[in-house]
Each structure stands twice: as C-alpha cells, then as structure tokens.
Amino acid sequence: MAFKKSNFAAATALFAIGAKAVNNGLALTPQMGWDNWNALGCDVSEDLLVETADLIVNYGLKDLGYKYVILDDCWSAGRNASNNNTLIVDTEKFPRGMKAVADDIHDLGLLFGMYSDAGRYTCGMYEGSLGYETEDANFFADVGIDYLKYDNCYNEGYAGNQQISSARYRTMGNALNATGRPILYSLCNWGEDYPWNWGSTIANSWRISGDIFDNWDEYDARCPCEGPDAWNCELPGFHCSVTNIFSKVAFIVSKAQPGSWNDLDMLEVGRGAMNDAEYVAHFSMWSAVKSPLIMGNDIRIIKPQDLSILSNAAVIAVNQDPLGQSAARRWLYQTNTTDVDENGKAEIQMWSGNLKSTISADYNDYVVLLVNGNNNATVMNATLEDIFVDSGPKGTAPQVQMSWEVRDLWADRMSNETAAAIINTPTKSGNATTGYNATTIGQGRYNATTTSYADGLMANSSLLLGSVVTTVQPSGTIIANVDRHGVAMFRLRAIPTAVRKRDEL
Ligand SMILES: *[C@@H]1O[C@H](CO)[C@@H](O)[C@H](O)[C@H]1NC(C)=O
Ligand SMILES: *[C@@H]1O[C@H](CO)[C@@H](O)[C@H](O)[C@H]1NC(C)=O
Ligand SMILES: *[C@@H]1O[C@H](CO)[C@@H](O)[C@H](O)[C@H]1NC(C)=O
Ligand SMILES: *[C@@H]1O[C@H](CO)[C@@H](O)[C@H](O)[C@H]1NC(C)=O
Ligand SMILES: *[C@@H]1O[C@H](CO)[C@@H](O)[C@H](O)[C@H]1NC(C)=O
Ligand SMILES: *[C@@H]1O[C@H](CO)[C@@H](O)[C@H](O)[C@H]1NC(C)=O
Ligand SMILES: *[C@@H]1O[C@H](CO)[C@@H](O)[C@H](O)[C@H]1NC(C)=O
Ligand SMILES: *[C@@H]1O[C@H](CO)[C@@H](O)[C@H](O)[C@H]1NC(C)=O
Ligand SMILES: *[C@@H]1O[C@H](CO)[C@@H](O)[C@H](O)[C@H]1NC(C)=O
Ligand SMILES: *[C@@H]1O[C@H](CO)[C@@H](O)[C@H](O)[C@H]1NC(C)=O
C-alpha cells in the first residue's frame, strides 16, 4: 500500500504518540549495572551483594555508569499472613534484612534492584507477585529499591495476546507508580506477545528473547528462530546464543528510544565459555542497539581481559549516546560454506546508526559495526552508500559525498597489565573501599560520575571518541580485517572542511 505524503505524516504523528515512553523519568539512556543470575543463579546472599557492590566501586565500574546492583530470584521465604501478606525475606541469606542491604548499596553511591514475577511463582518457585502487585510494590518501595526486574514464569496462562500480557504487566507498573518512588521497571517476558509494541507505555525496557547463554552461535532447539529472518518467534525458549538474540533485534530496532529499550538480556562477558573476540563482539553489539548493559559475571573473580572489555568507555558512549537511537542492520550475507565454524555457521553483517554529532550541527556522527560470523578472520567492507542508506537510498544521501574520520572504538582498549593492576592493587576484604589506590583505578579512564557521557562527547574526550585509523573519501569504503567471531566498531565523524563545503554538494 502506497502512502500519500500527507497520510504518511499523519501516520508518523500517531506513531509518535503511541510510542511515548513511560513517564517515570528513568532510563533516558539504557540502564547499566550487574545482576547475579547468569553467574550465580539462586546462590544469593547479603555478603555477595555487598562485596560485589564494593568491587563495582573499586574497580572503577560505577564511575563508568554501572549503577544498578540487582538481586535476582530466590531471596524470599513466603508471605506473612499476619502482616497483609507481605513478602518475607529469607533471613539465612539476608540476616540483617533487605533494607540494610539497600542502605549499604546506596551508601556506596549505587542503586539497588530486585526481582519478582508476574505469576503465581517465580521461575525458582518462590512466591510470585500476580494478585499481590500492590502489596509487593509497597514492600519494594519500603525496602528502598530503585529497579524491578519482573519475570514471566507460572503466569497461569494470562498470556497469548498483547492485551492480556500487557494488562498483567501494567498492573505492576501502576502499583510501582502509586508508591511514588521512582523505580526503573524492567519487563522480562522473553519477547512473548510482542512487548516492543506495548512495553514502552508501561516500562523502561523489555526482554526480546528467551534467556541468553554463554555461547556465540550454537543452535539449541530450546531457543528456536534465528538467522536472517528470525522474527515473530512464538516460542521464546531459553539457551539463546549471542547471535540468535542479535538476529531477533534486527526487526525491532526502531522500538528503542529514551526511557524504553529493547533488552537483549544480561551480558555473558567474563563467564568463561566464549573467547575474547566473541566477548568484544557481544559487548559491542549490545551497545550499538542500546540494550541495557547488565554485567552477568561474578565480579569477585573477574579476569583482567574481561574488566578491560567492560571498561571500554568509547563503546559505552555509543550505548549511552544522548540521541538514544539503535543501530540498524544494513546487510547480512551468509557466506562461504566451506568456511563454516563448528556450529555450521558462516555469516557476516554490517550495522550502522546515528550518534549525536560531536562536531557538526548538520550531520550526526555515525556508528559502524562489522560482525564476522565466519570461521576465519575476514576482510569486510562497508560502503558509505550502505552506511547512510537511511538518509537517501542508492548513494543519494549527502553524507555519501563527504569525507569522514574513521575512529576505531577498540583501539585504546585498556591493557591486560592495567586491568590486572586494578584488580590486584587492593587487599580484598568484604569492605575494601579504603584499601584501593584511587589513582591506579582512575588512571587514564573515563569518569562518568564527574562528566556525563553526553558532556564528555561534546568536549571531545579522547577516551570516548576512539582513535582515528583512517579517513574515508566521498563514495568510499571502509575496509577492516575482522577476527573470527569478532567485530570492528567505528565512530564516523564528519571532516570539518567537508562540512563547510556542504552547500556546494
Ligand atoms: C509477620 O508479621 C507479624 C506482624 O507484623 C510479625 O510480628 C512477624 O514477625 C512477621 N513474621 C515474619 C516471619 O516476618
Ligand atoms: C507516575 O505516573 C505519572 C503519570 O504518568 C507521572 O507523572 C509520574 O512521574 C509517575 N511517578 C512515578 C513515581 O513513577
Ligand atoms: C572460502 O573458505 C575457504 C576456507 O577458508 C578459503 O580457502 C576460500 O578462499 C574461501 N573462498 C572465498 C570465495 O572466500
Ligand atoms: C580457517 O579456520 C580454521 C579453523 O580455525 C583453520 O583450520 C583454517 O586453516 C583457516 N583457514 C584459513 C584460510 O585461514
Ligand atoms: C572486501 O573488499 C576486498 C577488496 O578490497 C575483497 O578482497 C574482499 O573479498 C571483500 N570482502 C567482502 C567480505 O566482501
Ligand atoms: C590479554 O589476556 C588474554 C587472556 O590471557 C589474552 O588472550 C590476550 O591476548 C591478552 N591481550 C593482550 C593485548 O595481551
Ligand atoms: C564495613 O564497614 C562498616 C563501616 O566502617 C562496618 O560497620 C562494617 O562492619 C564493615 N563490614 C565488613 C564486612 O567488614
Ligand atoms: C597509587 O598509584 C600511583 C600510580 O599508579 C602511584 O604513583 C602512587 O604512589 C600510589 N599510591 C599509593 C598510596 O600506593
Ligand atoms: C570519579 O570521580 C569521583 C568524583 O570526583 C571520584 O570520587 C572517583 O574516585 C572517581 N573515580 C575513579 C575511578 O577515578
Ligand atoms: C571538538 O573537536 C572538533 C574537531 O577538532 C572542533 O571543531 C570542536 O571545536 C571541538 N569541540 C570542543 C568543545 O573542543
């Protein structure tokens, strides 16, 4: 069906109203933090949370923006019938109660998140919140939480279409709102019933798939639907690989916006089953599509190379970009069938998207992501025509006729030695804040506590802009040799002379 121009304008206006983000003022850029689930599952305790919070501060992660410390499932011990059915905290795991934990986390300048479930039980078979939304929202507000992850197990069949699922999740959203406490609301219904269509009016993020596992591209029947046309998946499943989830976000990138984000699930960086190139790629991909960046590794045993990935401020600055627009897939090729990996996969893809300009009032910066799923390092090419296709098809975009700085966002990655020094400097005790050498930890690193990513970008912080590796000329091509299961990630910045000459184009 062809839209007349006027119809199209009307449709766009309606869409803009329908897509309005939830009005709690939170997650204007994607939330960042840590959640215990991927690494520790139900093995939760007060000591785990307090010690991890301490390390997040002392490894400089807090000052990169990782603010939310999130306690996942398995923390409760039933409801108290003689106290308005309030949830009971498991005092073996949390001997001082939950408020004390929240206070400790807040004292460190961090924020505290908790977990519940829009069902009879949580996924770990603890009490769920379905039917107790008001009681539980009040409990959470009393504890002083700043974030709620809200799961989908044992939902008693209240699913199957968008009205039913959205109503179930909206009930908790309303209950949280009624407490008056700003609480970031993170929907976790695994992409069931198209949460990207309704989540933005209720919540700050919504999961788009079944649970991630620590794997690059292995097919697992429990997480069906993947590949170039992996959309419309009715069975979210679990055990989803990094590339499986990434293929699912390709169709809904336009749903990401300030205040409400597509959530590709927690990070697997540092969990141990993928190699360094794969973790670099995973972190870059999640950043480029504006997924929340929630670390899922055990910070107490973090390795230097993983701290180095999680600390890359130039990549985080893409995730935290003030425009809040997701990159989009421009092409995907299933490649050389003789070069497949052990899982039978070989595909390459190019994504690009707008970043707020750091140089020109007329042209945005741009992120370019080349993802190599081949079994071997591959020379990959991105033409300006493909990168800027949104601004004009078939090379008609004005940006194609300009020259661009190509800035490698991984060029200045922290060395293993520096990361090891940060990890090894302190004497670790449960409470080591004063034992750390702040100079060592802060040396050469971006500090988002003192300067927001938005301000740092506008001030040309070299820690955020990456290193210029080449210049691409009008109608040119960016060429990169990309590691097996790796990425090349660039920020393009208009070259000033070209900007000044734009009227002559
Ligand atoms: C249940 O609530 C009652 C009344 O507030 C209180 O005395 C009791 O300690 C609570 N029980 C538990 C296990 O929290
Ligand atoms: C509750 O919702 C109203 C209306 O959308 C909004 O103005 C207010 O900021 C919200 N309050 C909280 C605490 O989320
Ligand atoms: C396909 O992969 C094989 C094995 O890596 C390689 O020898 C061959 O040159 C590749 N062919 C093309 C067209 O890239
Ligand atoms: C491609 O990778 C495989 C497995 O790592 C290796 O055995 C092979 O030599 C590589 N081929 C090329 C052309 O590099
Ligand atoms: C990229 O371009 C080079 C030539 O510059 C070519 O050899 C190579 O095959 C191209 N790679 C891909 C993946 O298209
Ligand atoms: C950092 O350490 C990892 C793991 O030992 C290693 O794979 C990687 O090559 C190292 N990086 C550098 C730049 O030395
Ligand atoms: C941490 O420090 C506080 C304040 O100094 C102290 O009260 C608490 O006992 C310490 N905790 C641990 C586990 O050392
Ligand atoms: C902290 O580290 C810096 C450089 O890494 C060093 O110059 C300084 O002496 C250290 N301070 C202490 C108290 O160890
Ligand atoms: C970041 O800046 C804050 C405020 O000045 C400071 O307290 C903190 O130690 C800095 N963080 C790092 C890692 O240097
Ligand atoms: C940032 O760098 C660009 C290009 O060098 C320059 O035009 C601009 O004035 C710089 N902005 C600031 C705030 O230094």
CSV table of C-alpha atoms in Angstrom, one decimal, residues 2-422:
chain,number,residue,atom,x,y,z
A,2,ALA,CA,1.3,3.4,-1.0
A,3,PHE,CA,1.0,6.3,1.5
A,4,LYS,CA,0.4,9.7,0.1
A,5,LYS,CA,2.8,12.1,1.7
A,6,SER,CA,0.1,13.7,3.9
A,7,ASN,CA,-1.1,10.2,5.1
A,8,PHE,CA,2.4,9.3,5.9
A,9,ALA,CA,2.8,12.4,8.1
A,10,ALA,CA,-0.4,11.7,9.9
A,11,ALA,CA,0.7,8.1,10.5
A,12,THR,CA,4.0,9.2,11.8
A,13,ALA,CA,2.4,11.6,14.3
A,14,LEU,CA,0.1,8.8,15.6
A,15,PHE,CA,3.0,6.5,15.9
A,16,ALA,CA,4.9,9.1,17.9
A,17,ILE,CA,2.0,9.4,20.4
A,18,GLY,CA,1.6,5.6,20.6
A,19,ALA,CA,5.3,5.1,21.3
A,20,LYS,CA,5.5,7.6,24.1
A,21,ALA,CA,7.8,6.3,26.8
A,22,VAL,CA,6.7,5.5,30.3
A,23,ASN,CA,6.6,8.7,32.3
A,24,ASN,CA,8.9,7.9,35.3
A,25,GLY,CA,11.9,9.9,34.1
A,26,LEU,CA,14.2,6.9,34.2
A,27,ALA,CA,16.5,5.1,31.8
A,28,LEU,CA,16.9,8.1,29.4
A,29,THR,CA,19.9,6.1,28.3
A,30,PRO,CA,20.0,2.3,28.7
A,31,GLN,CA,20.4,1.1,32.3
A,32,MET,CA,23.8,-0.3,33.3
A,33,GLY,CA,24.6,-2.5,36.2
A,34,TRP,CA,25.1,-6.0,37.4
A,35,ASP,CA,22.7,-8.9,38.2
A,36,ASN,CA,23.7,-12.1,39.9
A,37,TRP,CA,21.7,-14.6,37.8
A,38,ASN,CA,23.9,-15.6,35.0
A,39,ALA,CA,26.9,-16.4,37.2
A,40,LEU,CA,25.3,-17.4,40.5
A,41,GLY,CA,21.6,-18.3,40.0
A,42,CYS,CA,20.0,-18.9,43.3
A,43,ASP,CA,23.3,-18.7,45.3
A,44,VAL,CA,22.5,-15.3,46.7
A,45,SER,CA,23.3,-13.6,50.0
A,46,GLU,CA,23.9,-10.3,51.7
A,47,ASP,CA,27.7,-10.9,51.5
A,48,LEU,CA,27.6,-11.5,47.7
A,49,LEU,CA,25.7,-8.2,47.1
A,50,VAL,CA,27.7,-6.1,49.5
A,51,GLU,CA,31.0,-7.4,48.4
A,52,THR,CA,30.1,-7.1,44.7
A,53,ALA,CA,28.9,-3.6,45.2
A,54,ASP,CA,32.2,-2.7,46.8
A,55,LEU,CA,34.1,-4.2,43.9
A,56,ILE,CA,32.0,-2.4,41.4
A,57,VAL,CA,33.1,0.9,43.0
A,58,ASN,CA,36.7,-0.1,43.5
A,59,TYR,CA,37.2,-1.5,40.0
A,60,GLY,CA,36.0,1.9,38.6
A,61,LEU,CA,32.9,0.3,37.1
A,62,LYS,CA,30.5,2.5,39.0
A,63,ASP,CA,32.2,5.6,37.6
A,64,LEU,CA,31.7,4.1,34.1
A,65,GLY,CA,28.0,4.1,34.7
A,66,TYR,CA,27.3,0.6,36.1
A,67,LYS,CA,25.0,1.8,38.8
A,68,TYR,CA,22.3,-0.8,39.5
A,69,VAL,CA,23.2,-3.8,41.7
A,70,ILE,CA,20.4,-6.3,41.0
A,71,LEU,CA,19.4,-9.2,43.2
A,72,ASP,CA,17.7,-11.8,41.1
A,73,ASP,CA,15.4,-14.7,42.1
A,74,CYS,CA,15.5,-16.8,45.3
A,75,TRP,CA,15.6,-14.2,48.1
A,76,SER,CA,12.2,-14.7,49.7
A,77,ALA,CA,10.6,-17.1,52.2
A,78,GLY,CA,6.9,-17.0,51.7
A,79,ARG,CA,4.3,-14.4,52.7
A,80,ASN,CA,3.3,-13.2,56.1
A,81,ALA,CA,-0.4,-13.8,56.6
A,82,SER,CA,-0.5,-11.8,59.8
A,83,ASN,CA,1.1,-8.8,58.1
A,84,ASN,CA,-1.0,-8.1,55.0
A,85,ASN,CA,0.7,-10.9,53.0
A,86,THR,CA,3.9,-9.0,52.9
A,87,LEU,CA,6.8,-11.0,51.3
A,88,ILE,CA,9.2,-12.4,53.9
A,89,VAL,CA,12.9,-12.0,53.3
A,90,ASP,CA,15.0,-15.2,53.7
A,91,THR,CA,17.0,-14.3,56.8
A,92,GLU,CA,19.5,-17.1,56.4
A,93,LYS,CA,20.6,-15.4,53.2
A,94,PHE,CA,20.0,-11.9,54.4
A,95,PRO,CA,20.5,-11.9,58.1
A,96,ARG,CA,20.2,-8.1,58.5
A,97,GLY,CA,17.1,-7.9,56.3
A,98,MET,CA,16.9,-6.3,52.9
A,99,LYS,CA,16.7,-2.7,53.9
A,100,ALA,CA,20.2,-3.0,55.4
A,101,VAL,CA,21.5,-4.3,52.1
A,102,ALA,CA,19.7,-1.5,50.2
A,103,ASP,CA,21.3,1.1,52.6
A,104,ASP,CA,24.8,-0.4,52.1
A,105,ILE,CA,24.4,-0.2,48.4
A,106,HIS,CA,23.1,3.3,48.5
A,107,ASP,CA,25.9,4.4,50.8
A,108,LEU,CA,28.3,3.4,48.0
A,109,GLY,CA,26.5,5.7,45.6
A,110,LEU,CA,24.9,2.7,43.8
A,111,LEU,CA,21.3,1.8,43.2
A,112,PHE,CA,19.5,-1.4,44.3
A,113,GLY,CA,17.4,-3.6,42.1
A,114,MET,CA,15.3,-6.6,43.0
A,115,TYR,CA,13.3,-9.3,41.2
A,116,SER,CA,9.8,-10.7,41.2
A,117,ASP,CA,7.5,-12.4,38.8
A,118,ALA,CA,4.1,-11.7,37.1
A,119,GLY,CA,2.9,-15.2,38.0
A,120,ARG,CA,1.9,-17.4,40.9
A,121,TYR,CA,5.6,-18.4,41.5
A,122,THR,CA,8.9,-17.0,40.4
A,123,CYS,CA,11.0,-19.1,38.0
A,124,GLY,CA,12.8,-20.6,41.1
A,125,MET,CA,9.4,-21.5,42.6
A,126,TYR,CA,9.4,-18.7,45.2
A,127,GLU,CA,6.3,-16.5,45.8
A,128,GLY,CA,5.2,-14.6,42.7
A,129,SER,CA,3.5,-11.2,42.6
A,130,LEU,CA,0.4,-12.0,40.5
A,131,GLY,CA,-2.5,-10.8,42.5
A,132,TYR,CA,-0.2,-9.2,45.1
A,133,GLU,CA,1.1,-6.3,42.9
A,134,THR,CA,0.1,-3.5,45.4
A,135,GLU,CA,1.4,-5.4,48.5
A,136,ASP,CA,4.7,-6.2,46.7
A,137,ALA,CA,5.2,-2.8,45.2
A,138,ASN,CA,4.8,-1.3,48.6
A,139,PHE,CA,7.2,-3.8,50.1
A,140,PHE,CA,9.8,-2.9,47.4
A,141,ALA,CA,9.3,0.8,47.9
A,142,ASP,CA,9.7,0.3,51.7
A,143,VAL,CA,13.0,-1.6,51.2
A,144,GLY,CA,14.1,1.3,49.0
A,145,ILE,CA,14.7,-0.4,45.7
A,146,ASP,CA,15.4,1.6,42.5
A,147,TYR,CA,14.8,-1.2,39.9
A,148,LEU,CA,12.4,-4.1,39.5
A,149,LYS,CA,13.1,-7.0,37.1
A,150,TYR,CA,9.7,-8.7,36.6
A,151,ASP,CA,9.7,-12.2,35.2
A,152,ASN,CA,7.1,-14.4,33.4
A,153,CYS,CA,7.1,-17.9,34.9
A,154,TYR,CA,3.9,-19.6,36.2
A,155,ASN,CA,1.8,-16.8,34.7
A,156,GLU,CA,-1.3,-19.1,35.0
A,157,GLY,CA,-2.0,-18.7,31.3
A,158,TYR,CA,-2.5,-15.0,31.4
A,159,ALA,CA,-0.7,-14.6,28.1
A,160,GLY,CA,-1.4,-15.4,24.4
A,161,ASN,CA,-2.2,-11.9,23.1
A,162,GLN,CA,-1.0,-8.4,23.6
A,163,GLN,CA,-3.9,-7.2,25.7
A,164,ILE,CA,-3.7,-10.0,28.2
A,165,SER,CA,0.1,-9.8,28.6
A,166,SER,CA,0.2,-6.0,28.7
A,167,ALA,CA,-2.6,-5.8,31.3
A,168,ARG,CA,-0.7,-8.3,33.6
A,169,TYR,CA,2.5,-6.2,33.4
A,170,ARG,CA,0.7,-2.9,33.5
A,171,THR,CA,-0.8,-3.8,36.9
A,172,MET,CA,2.6,-3.9,38.5
A,173,GLY,CA,3.7,-0.7,36.6
A,174,ASN,CA,0.7,1.1,38.1
A,175,ALA,CA,1.4,-0.3,41.6
A,176,LEU,CA,5.1,0.9,41.3
A,177,ASN,CA,3.9,4.3,40.2
A,178,ALA,CA,1.5,4.5,43.1
A,179,THR,CA,4.3,4.1,45.6
A,180,GLY,CA,5.7,7.5,44.5
A,181,ARG,CA,9.2,6.1,44.4
A,182,PRO,CA,11.0,6.2,41.1
A,183,ILE,CA,11.6,2.6,40.3
A,184,LEU,CA,13.1,1.5,36.9
A,185,TYR,CA,10.7,-1.2,35.6
A,186,SER,CA,12.4,-3.9,33.6
A,187,LEU,CA,10.0,-6.3,31.9
A,188,CYS,CA,11.2,-9.9,31.5
A,189,ASN,CA,8.5,-11.7,29.5
A,190,TRP,CA,11.0,-13.1,27.0
A,191,GLY,CA,9.5,-11.3,24.0
A,192,GLU,CA,6.2,-13.1,24.4
A,193,ASP,CA,3.2,-11.2,22.9
A,194,TYR,CA,5.4,-8.5,21.2
A,195,PRO,CA,6.3,-6.4,24.3
A,196,TRP,CA,8.0,-3.9,22.0
A,197,ASN,CA,4.5,-2.9,20.8
A,198,TRP,CA,3.2,-2.1,24.3
A,199,GLY,CA,6.2,-2.1,26.7
A,200,SER,CA,7.1,1.5,26.2
A,201,THR,CA,3.9,2.8,27.8
A,202,ILE,CA,4.4,0.6,30.9
A,203,ALA,CA,8.1,0.0,31.4
A,204,ASN,CA,11.7,1.1,30.8
A,205,SER,CA,12.8,-2.0,29.0
A,206,TRP,CA,11.5,-5.3,27.8
A,207,ARG,CA,13.3,-8.6,27.1
A,208,ILE,CA,13.0,-9.5,23.4
A,209,SER,CA,14.0,-13.2,23.6
A,210,GLY,CA,14.5,-16.2,25.8
A,211,ASP,CA,17.4,-16.3,28.2
A,212,ILE,CA,20.9,-15.9,26.9
A,213,PHE,CA,23.6,-18.5,27.5
A,214,ASP,CA,27.4,-18.2,27.3
A,215,ASN,CA,27.7,-19.1,23.6
A,216,TRP,CA,28.4,-17.3,20.3
A,217,ASP,CA,26.2,-19.2,17.7
A,218,GLU,CA,25.4,-22.7,18.7
A,219,TYR,CA,21.9,-23.8,17.7
A,220,ASP,CA,19.8,-25.1,20.6
A,221,ALA,CA,16.3,-26.4,20.0
A,222,ARG,CA,15.1,-24.8,23.2
A,223,CYS,CA,15.7,-21.3,21.6
A,224,PRO,CA,14.1,-21.6,18.2
A,225,CYS,CA,14.0,-18.9,15.5
A,226,GLU,CA,17.3,-17.5,14.3
A,227,GLY,CA,19.1,-16.4,11.2
A,228,PRO,CA,18.3,-13.7,8.6
A,229,ASP,CA,14.5,-13.8,9.1
A,230,ALA,CA,14.3,-14.7,12.8
A,231,TRP,CA,11.4,-12.6,13.6
A,232,ASN,CA,7.9,-13.4,15.0
A,233,CYS,CA,9.1,-16.1,17.3
A,234,GLU,CA,6.2,-17.5,19.3
A,235,LEU,CA,8.3,-19.8,21.5
A,236,PRO,CA,10.9,-17.7,23.3
A,237,GLY,CA,12.5,-20.6,25.0
A,238,PHE,CA,15.9,-20.3,26.6
A,239,HIS,CA,19.6,-21.1,25.9
A,240,CYS,CA,19.8,-18.4,23.2
A,241,SER,CA,23.2,-17.7,21.7
A,242,VAL,CA,24.5,-14.2,21.3
A,243,THR,CA,24.0,-14.2,17.5
A,244,ASN,CA,20.5,-15.7,17.9
A,245,ILE,CA,19.3,-12.8,20.1
A,246,PHE,CA,21.1,-10.3,17.9
A,247,SER,CA,19.2,-11.6,14.8
A,248,LYS,CA,15.9,-11.1,16.7
A,249,VAL,CA,16.5,-7.4,17.5
A,250,ALA,CA,17.2,-6.6,13.8
A,251,PHE,CA,13.5,-6.2,13.1
A,252,ILE,CA,12.5,-4.0,16.0
A,253,VAL,CA,15.4,-1.6,16.3
A,254,SER,CA,13.0,1.4,15.9
A,255,LYS,CA,11.3,0.5,19.2
A,256,ALA,CA,14.3,1.6,21.2
A,257,GLN,CA,14.0,5.2,22.5
A,258,PRO,CA,15.0,7.2,25.5
A,259,GLY,CA,13.1,5.8,28.5
A,260,SER,CA,12.3,2.4,27.0
A,261,TRP,CA,14.7,-0.1,25.4
A,262,ASN,CA,14.9,-3.5,23.7
A,263,ASP,CA,16.6,-5.7,26.3
A,264,LEU,CA,18.8,-8.4,24.7
A,265,ASP,CA,19.4,-9.9,28.2
A,266,MET,CA,22.3,-9.7,30.6
A,267,LEU,CA,25.9,-9.8,29.4
A,268,GLU,CA,27.9,-13.0,29.4
A,269,VAL,CA,31.3,-11.2,29.2
A,270,GLY,CA,33.7,-12.9,31.6
A,271,ARG,CA,31.6,-16.0,32.1
A,272,GLY,CA,34.3,-18.2,30.5
A,273,ALA,CA,32.9,-20.2,27.6
A,274,MET,CA,33.4,-17.6,24.8
A,275,ASN,CA,36.8,-16.2,23.7
A,276,ASP,CA,38.0,-12.7,23.9
A,277,ALA,CA,36.9,-11.8,20.3
A,278,GLU,CA,33.5,-13.1,21.0
A,279,TYR,CA,33.1,-11.2,24.2
A,280,VAL,CA,34.3,-8.0,22.5
A,281,ALA,CA,31.7,-8.6,19.8
A,282,HIS,CA,28.9,-9.4,22.2
A,283,PHE,CA,29.6,-6.2,24.2
A,284,SER,CA,29.8,-4.1,21.0
A,285,MET,CA,26.6,-5.5,19.6
A,286,TRP,CA,24.6,-4.9,22.8
A,287,SER,CA,26.0,-1.4,23.0
A,288,ALA,CA,25.2,-0.5,19.4
A,289,VAL,CA,21.5,-1.5,19.7
A,290,LYS,CA,21.0,0.3,23.0
A,291,SER,CA,20.4,-2.8,25.1
A,292,PRO,CA,20.7,-2.3,28.8
A,293,LEU,CA,24.3,-3.3,29.8
A,294,ILE,CA,23.9,-5.5,32.8
A,295,MET,CA,27.0,-7.4,33.7
A,296,GLY,CA,26.3,-11.1,34.4
A,297,ASN,CA,29.8,-12.3,35.6
A,298,ASP,CA,31.0,-12.9,39.1
A,299,ILE,CA,32.9,-9.7,39.7
A,300,ARG,CA,34.8,-11.3,42.6
A,301,ILE,CA,36.7,-13.5,40.2
A,302,ILE,CA,36.8,-11.1,37.2
A,303,LYS,CA,39.8,-11.6,34.8
A,304,PRO,CA,41.8,-8.6,33.5
A,305,GLN,CA,40.8,-9.1,29.9
A,306,ASP,CA,37.1,-9.0,30.9
A,307,LEU,CA,37.5,-5.9,33.1
A,308,SER,CA,39.1,-4.4,30.1
A,309,ILE,CA,36.1,-5.1,27.8
A,310,LEU,CA,33.5,-3.9,30.3
A,311,SER,CA,35.6,-0.7,30.9
A,312,ASN,CA,35.7,0.4,27.3
A,313,ALA,CA,34.2,3.9,27.6
A,314,ALA,CA,34.3,4.6,23.9
A,315,VAL,CA,31.9,1.7,23.3
A,316,ILE,CA,29.8,2.5,26.3
A,317,ALA,CA,29.5,6.1,25.0
A,318,VAL,CA,27.7,4.6,21.9
A,319,ASN,CA,25.3,2.8,24.2
A,320,GLN,CA,24.8,5.9,26.3
A,321,ASP,CA,24.6,8.3,23.4
A,322,PRO,CA,22.1,11.1,24.0
A,323,LEU,CA,20.2,10.6,20.8
A,324,GLY,CA,19.1,7.1,22.0
A,325,GLN,CA,18.8,5.6,18.6
A,326,SER,CA,19.6,2.0,17.9
A,327,ALA,CA,21.9,1.0,15.1
A,328,ALA,CA,20.2,-1.0,12.3
A,329,ARG,CA,21.3,-3.9,10.2
A,330,ARG,CA,22.2,-2.8,6.7
A,331,TRP,CA,23.1,-6.2,5.3
A,332,LEU,CA,23.7,-9.8,6.3
A,333,TYR,CA,25.3,-12.3,4.0
A,334,GLN,CA,25.5,-16.0,4.6
A,335,THR,CA,29.0,-16.6,3.3
A,336,ASN,CA,31.5,-19.1,2.1
A,337,THR,CA,30.0,-22.5,3.0
A,338,THR,CA,33.5,-24.0,3.1
A,339,ASP,CA,34.4,-21.6,5.9
A,340,VAL,CA,31.7,-22.6,8.5
A,341,ASP,CA,32.5,-22.9,12.1
A,342,GLU,CA,32.0,-25.9,14.4
A,343,ASN,CA,28.3,-25.0,14.6
A,344,GLY,CA,27.9,-24.9,10.8
A,345,LYS,CA,27.6,-21.1,10.8
A,346,ALA,CA,29.2,-18.5,8.5
A,347,GLU,CA,27.7,-15.1,8.0
A,348,ILE,CA,28.8,-11.5,8.0
A,349,GLN,CA,26.7,-8.4,8.8
A,350,MET,CA,27.0,-4.7,8.8
A,351,TRP,CA,25.1,-2.4,11.1
A,352,SER,CA,25.1,1.4,11.3
A,353,GLY,CA,23.2,4.2,13.1
A,354,ASN,CA,23.0,7.7,14.2
A,355,LEU,CA,25.0,9.1,17.1
A,356,LYS,CA,24.7,12.6,18.3
A,357,SER,CA,27.1,14.8,16.4
A,358,THR,CA,30.3,15.8,18.2
A,359,ILE,CA,31.3,18.2,15.5
A,360,SER,CA,28.7,19.5,13.1
A,361,ALA,CA,25.2,21.0,13.6
A,362,ASP,CA,24.3,19.5,10.2
A,363,TYR,CA,25.5,15.9,10.3
A,364,ASN,CA,25.4,13.3,13.1
A,365,ASP,CA,28.3,11.1,14.0
A,366,TYR,CA,27.7,7.5,13.0
A,367,VAL,CA,28.5,4.1,14.4
A,368,VAL,CA,29.5,1.3,12.1
A,369,LEU,CA,29.7,-2.3,13.3
A,370,LEU,CA,31.1,-5.1,11.2
A,371,VAL,CA,30.3,-8.5,12.6
A,372,ASN,CA,32.2,-11.6,11.4
A,373,GLY,CA,30.5,-14.9,12.0
A,374,ASN,CA,32.9,-16.8,9.7
A,375,ASN,CA,35.3,-19.4,10.9
A,376,ASN,CA,38.3,-17.2,9.9
A,377,ALA,CA,39.3,-13.6,10.0
A,378,THR,CA,37.6,-11.9,7.1
A,379,VAL,CA,38.3,-8.7,5.2
A,380,MET,CA,35.0,-6.9,5.5
A,381,ASN,CA,33.8,-3.8,3.6
A,382,ALA,CA,31.3,-1.1,4.4
A,383,THR,CA,30.4,1.4,1.8
A,384,LEU,CA,29.2,4.9,2.6
A,385,GLU,CA,26.3,4.2,0.4
A,386,ASP,CA,25.2,1.3,2.7
A,387,ILE,CA,26.1,3.1,5.9
A,388,PHE,CA,24.0,6.1,5.2
A,389,VAL,CA,21.1,4.4,3.3
A,390,ASP,CA,18.6,5.9,5.8
A,391,SER,CA,19.5,9.4,4.6
A,392,GLY,CA,19.0,8.5,1.0
A,393,PRO,CA,18.9,5.3,-1.0
A,394,LYS,CA,21.4,4.2,-3.6
A,395,GLY,CA,24.1,6.7,-2.7
A,396,THR,CA,21.8,9.8,-2.8
A,397,ALA,CA,22.5,10.7,0.9
A,398,PRO,CA,24.5,13.9,1.2
A,399,GLN,CA,26.8,12.1,3.7
A,400,VAL,CA,28.0,9.8,0.9
A,401,GLN,CA,29.6,12.8,-0.8
A,402,MET,CA,31.5,13.8,2.3
A,403,SER,CA,34.8,12.7,3.9
A,404,TRP,CA,34.8,11.1,7.3
A,405,GLU,CA,37.2,10.3,10.1
A,406,VAL,CA,37.1,6.6,10.9
A,407,ARG,CA,37.7,6.2,14.6
A,408,ASP,CA,38.3,2.7,15.9
A,409,LEU,CA,36.4,2.3,19.2
A,410,TRP,CA,38.5,-0.7,20.4
A,411,ALA,CA,41.9,0.9,19.5
A,412,ASP,CA,42.5,2.2,23.0
A,413,ARG,CA,41.3,-0.8,25.0
A,414,MET,CA,42.8,-1.0,28.5
A,415,SER,CA,45.8,-3.3,28.6
A,416,ASN,CA,45.7,-6.6,30.5
A,417,GLU,CA,48.5,-5.2,32.7
A,418,THR,CA,46.5,-2.1,33.7
A,419,ALA,CA,43.4,-4.2,34.3
A,420,ALA,CA,45.4,-6.7,36.4
A,421,ALA,CA,46.8,-3.8,38.4
A,422,ILE,CA,43.3,-2.5,39.2
